Coordinates of C-alpha atoms in Angstrom, one line a residue:
M26 CA 199.4 245.9 112.7
R27 CA 199.0 244.7 108.9
N28 CA 196.0 242.8 108.0
S29 CA 197.6 240.5 105.6
F30 CA 201.1 239.2 104.5
C31 CA 200.9 241.3 101.2
G32 CA 200.0 244.6 103.0
L33 CA 202.9 244.0 105.2
Y34 CA 205.2 243.1 102.2
N35 CA 204.6 246.0 100.4
F36 CA 205.1 248.3 103.5
L37 CA 208.4 246.6 104.4
K38 CA 209.5 246.8 100.8
K39 CA 208.9 250.6 100.8
E40 CA 210.5 250.8 104.1
K41 CA 213.6 248.7 103.1
S42 CA 214.4 251.1 100.2
S43 CA 213.9 254.3 102.3
K44 CA 216.8 256.1 103.9
S45 CA 214.6 257.0 107.1
N46 CA 213.6 253.5 108.1
N47 CA 216.1 253.6 111.3
Y48 CA 213.0 255.1 113.1
F49 CA 212.1 251.5 114.2
N50 CA 215.3 251.8 116.2
N51 CA 213.5 254.3 118.7
I52 CA 210.8 252.0 119.3
P53 CA 211.1 250.7 123.1
Q54 CA 212.1 247.1 123.4
E55 CA 208.8 246.1 125.0
I56 CA 206.8 247.4 122.1
M57 CA 208.9 245.7 119.6
I58 CA 208.2 242.4 121.2
L59 CA 204.7 242.9 121.3
I60 CA 204.5 243.7 117.8
M61 CA 206.6 240.7 116.8
L62 CA 204.6 238.4 118.8
N63 CA 201.5 239.4 117.2
L64 CA 203.1 238.6 113.6
D65 CA 203.0 235.2 112.0
G66 CA 206.3 233.4 110.9
Y67 CA 206.3 234.8 107.3
D68 CA 205.5 238.2 108.5
L69 CA 208.3 238.2 111.1
I70 CA 210.8 237.0 108.3
M71 CA 209.8 239.9 106.3
F72 CA 210.0 242.4 109.5
S73 CA 213.5 241.0 109.8
M74 CA 214.4 242.5 106.3
V75 CA 213.9 246.3 107.4
N76 CA 217.4 246.7 109.0
K77 CA 220.1 244.9 110.5
S78 CA 218.9 245.8 114.2
I79 CA 215.4 244.5 113.7
R80 CA 216.8 241.5 111.9
S81 CA 218.7 240.7 115.2
Q82 CA 215.8 241.1 117.3
T83 CA 213.7 238.8 115.1
Q84 CA 216.4 235.9 115.8
D85 CA 215.2 235.5 119.3
N86 CA 214.8 231.8 120.1
L87 CA 211.9 232.3 122.6
L88 CA 210.1 234.4 120.1
W89 CA 210.2 231.6 117.5
R90 CA 209.5 229.0 119.9
K91 CA 206.1 230.9 120.8
I92 CA 205.4 230.9 117.1
C93 CA 205.9 227.4 116.6
F94 CA 203.7 226.5 119.7
R95 CA 200.9 228.8 118.3
E96 CA 201.2 227.9 114.7
F97 CA 202.0 224.4 114.6
P98 CA 200.4 222.8 118.0
N99 CA 199.7 219.6 116.3
D100 CA 203.6 219.0 115.6
I101 CA 204.4 220.3 119.0
I102 CA 202.2 217.4 120.4
R103 CA 203.8 214.9 118.4
M104 CA 207.2 216.0 119.4
N105 CA 206.0 215.8 122.9
Y106 CA 204.3 212.3 122.4
K107 CA 207.7 211.0 121.2
R108 CA 209.4 212.5 124.1
K109 CA 211.6 215.0 122.2
D110 CA 213.2 217.7 123.9
L111 CA 211.0 220.9 123.7
S112 CA 213.1 223.1 125.9
L113 CA 214.3 226.5 124.8
N114 CA 217.8 226.3 124.7
N115 CA 218.4 222.8 123.0
N116 CA 216.5 223.5 119.8
N117 CA 216.9 226.3 117.0
W118 CA 213.1 227.1 116.8
L119 CA 213.5 229.2 113.7
N120 CA 215.0 225.9 112.1
L121 CA 212.1 223.9 113.7
W122 CA 209.8 226.5 112.4
K123 CA 210.7 226.2 108.9
E124 CA 210.9 222.3 109.1
F125 CA 207.0 222.5 110.4
D126 CA 206.0 224.7 107.5
K127 CA 207.7 222.7 104.8
K128 CA 206.0 219.8 106.2
N129 CA 202.4 221.1 106.7
S130 CA 202.0 223.3 103.6
T131 CA 204.3 222.8 100.7
V132 CA 204.3 219.5 99.3
I133 CA 201.8 216.6 98.4
F134 CA 203.5 213.2 97.3
A135 CA 201.8 210.7 95.3
E136 CA 203.6 208.0 97.4
Q137 CA 201.9 209.2 100.5
P138 CA 198.4 207.7 101.3
D139 CA 197.1 211.4 101.7
L140 CA 193.5 212.4 101.3
S141 CA 194.7 215.8 100.2
L142 CA 195.8 214.4 96.8
M143 CA 192.3 213.4 95.2
I144 CA 193.0 210.4 92.8
P145 CA 190.2 209.7 90.5
P146 CA 189.7 206.1 89.3
C147 CA 191.5 206.8 85.9
W148 CA 194.8 206.8 87.8
I149 CA 196.6 203.9 89.0
R150 CA 199.4 203.5 91.6
N151 CA 202.7 202.6 90.0
E152 CA 206.4 202.7 90.4
S153 CA 209.0 204.6 88.4
D154 CA 212.6 205.0 89.8
A155 CA 214.7 205.3 92.8
L156 CA 213.9 209.1 93.0
H157 CA 210.2 208.5 92.4
P158 CA 209.4 205.2 94.3
K159 CA 205.9 205.7 94.0
I160 CA 203.6 207.5 91.6
I161 CA 200.4 207.7 90.0
K162 CA 199.7 207.0 86.4
T163 CA 197.1 207.2 83.6
T164 CA 197.1 206.2 79.9
L165 CA 193.5 207.6 79.4
P166 CA 192.8 210.1 76.7
Y167 CA 191.4 212.7 79.1
F168 CA 191.8 213.0 82.9
D169 CA 192.0 215.1 85.8
V170 CA 193.8 214.9 89.3
H171 CA 193.8 217.6 92.2
A172 CA 195.2 218.3 95.6
I173 CA 194.1 220.3 98.6
F174 CA 196.5 222.5 100.7
D175 CA 195.1 223.4 104.0
T176 CA 196.2 225.5 107.2
L177 CA 198.4 227.7 104.9
M178 CA 200.2 230.9 106.1
P179 CA 199.3 234.0 104.2
G180 CA 201.7 234.7 101.2
I181 CA 202.4 234.6 97.4
Y182 CA 202.6 231.1 96.1
Q183 CA 203.2 229.4 92.9
I184 CA 202.1 225.8 92.2
V185 CA 204.8 223.2 90.7
W186 CA 203.7 219.8 89.4
E187 CA 206.5 217.0 89.0
I188 CA 205.3 215.0 86.2
K189 CA 206.5 212.6 83.3
I190 CA 204.8 212.4 80.0
G191 CA 205.2 209.7 77.6
P192 CA 206.2 210.4 73.7
L193 CA 203.6 213.1 72.1
K194 CA 202.4 212.6 68.6
N195 CA 200.9 216.2 68.6
G196 CA 200.4 219.0 70.7
Q197 CA 198.1 218.6 73.6
N198 CA 195.7 220.4 75.8
F199 CA 196.3 220.9 79.2
K200 CA 195.0 223.2 81.9
F201 CA 196.0 224.0 85.3
I202 CA 193.4 225.3 87.6
T203 CA 193.8 226.8 91.1
K204 CA 191.1 227.9 93.6
V205 CA 192.0 229.9 96.6
S206 CA 188.9 230.0 99.1
D207 CA 188.1 230.4 102.9
Q208 CA 187.5 227.3 104.9
E209 CA 183.7 226.9 104.0
W210 CA 184.5 227.2 100.2
K211 CA 182.0 230.2 100.1
K212 CA 184.4 232.7 98.8
T213 CA 186.5 231.6 95.9
I214 CA 189.4 233.4 93.8
N215 CA 190.1 231.3 90.6
Y216 CA 193.4 231.2 88.5
A217 CA 193.8 229.1 85.3
Y218 CA 196.8 228.6 82.9
K219 CA 196.2 226.8 79.7
P220 CA 199.9 226.3 78.2
N221 CA 200.5 226.4 74.4
P222 CA 199.9 222.8 73.4
Y223 CA 203.6 222.5 72.2
E224 CA 205.0 223.7 75.3
I225 CA 204.5 220.4 77.2
E226 CA 205.4 218.4 74.1
N227 CA 208.9 220.1 74.2
L228 CA 209.1 218.9 78.1
S229 CA 207.9 215.4 77.1
T230 CA 211.3 214.2 76.2
K231 CA 213.1 215.1 79.6
G232 CA 212.0 212.3 81.6
W233 CA 210.6 213.7 85.1
F234 CA 210.5 217.4 85.1
K235 CA 208.9 220.0 87.2
F236 CA 206.4 222.4 85.5
K237 CA 205.8 225.7 87.3
V238 CA 202.6 227.3 86.8
P239 CA 203.1 230.9 86.0
N240 CA 200.2 232.3 88.0
K241 CA 201.1 234.0 91.2
I242 CA 198.4 232.9 93.9
F243 CA 197.7 235.3 96.8
V244 CA 196.8 233.2 99.9
H245 CA 195.3 234.9 102.8
K246 CA 195.0 233.8 106.5
N247 CA 192.9 230.7 106.9
S248 CA 192.5 230.0 103.1
K249 CA 192.5 226.6 101.4
V250 CA 194.0 226.0 98.0
K251 CA 192.5 223.6 95.4
T252 CA 195.1 222.8 92.4
E253 CA 194.0 220.7 89.4
L254 CA 195.7 219.3 86.4
R255 CA 193.4 218.5 83.6
R256 CA 193.9 217.2 80.0
Y257 CA 190.8 217.8 77.8
T258 CA 189.7 217.3 74.4
S259 CA 187.2 219.3 72.1
L260 CA 185.0 217.8 69.5
E261 CA 187.4 219.0 66.9
E262 CA 190.3 217.1 68.2
N263 CA 188.6 214.0 70.2
E264 CA 191.2 211.6 68.6
I265 CA 193.0 208.9 70.4
S266 CA 195.8 209.5 68.0
L267 CA 196.5 212.9 69.7
W268 CA 197.0 211.1 73.0
I269 CA 200.0 210.5 74.7
K270 CA 201.5 207.4 75.9
S271 CA 201.1 208.0 79.6
M272 CA 201.1 210.7 82.2
E273 CA 202.7 210.1 85.4
L274 CA 202.5 212.2 88.8
Y275 CA 205.1 212.4 91.8
S276 CA 204.4 215.4 93.7
V277 CA 202.3 218.8 93.7
Q278 CA 204.2 221.5 95.3
L279 CA 203.0 225.1 96.7
V280 CA 206.1 227.3 96.4
R281 CA 206.3 230.7 98.1
C282 CA 207.5 233.4 95.9
Q283 CA 210.7 235.5 97.2
K284 CA 209.2 238.6 95.3

């Protein structure tokens, strides 16, 4: 059994490219079931890519039902509380797992009263358009805002900020900072990206846009991710004339990398 998504991913990638990966077909069905039951949802999806035979086995509805109950107990409780059908045959449990995963770990919206999006006093709640009904906005010359993603499944991710920037007079200094930590915030891995000042300026004429931070974020089991967007000034450039008209934020997304 692999200890992490990354280890399993590399293993399966190697096996997928090998002509001899059919030896998996010789493993007894009972052992295969035990192996799959001990994988998390993402590892099981990766496991399904080894060959067609294994892919067929990983589509088992009962298997995904057990994974949903194990990985998303709170969502199962909510379904039960709302008297929704939890039976095996009346649900596609793989699709339910995908819905639970997206709901729990991928997107934080400014329109939601969610403490996972930490909004400093320099931001105000506002409205934009039909696609971005509730946003947060700042007009100050420097700011920060951050979001925390919790209870994540292991994997490789990237951060995507959906933002809108008012007209720029000059290139701006922005910094994207991401920290991956254990649940107690004792062990932390830091990632940072500082765009070229004119990289953001070229995007400021596009209205709402999604900016994908280039850093690949490696998330292990039981990790938290704290991501921050910061605009800062140095002593040499601390001029209001360098500032934009406004910065608006709609969502922060944690996107799983396909490779």
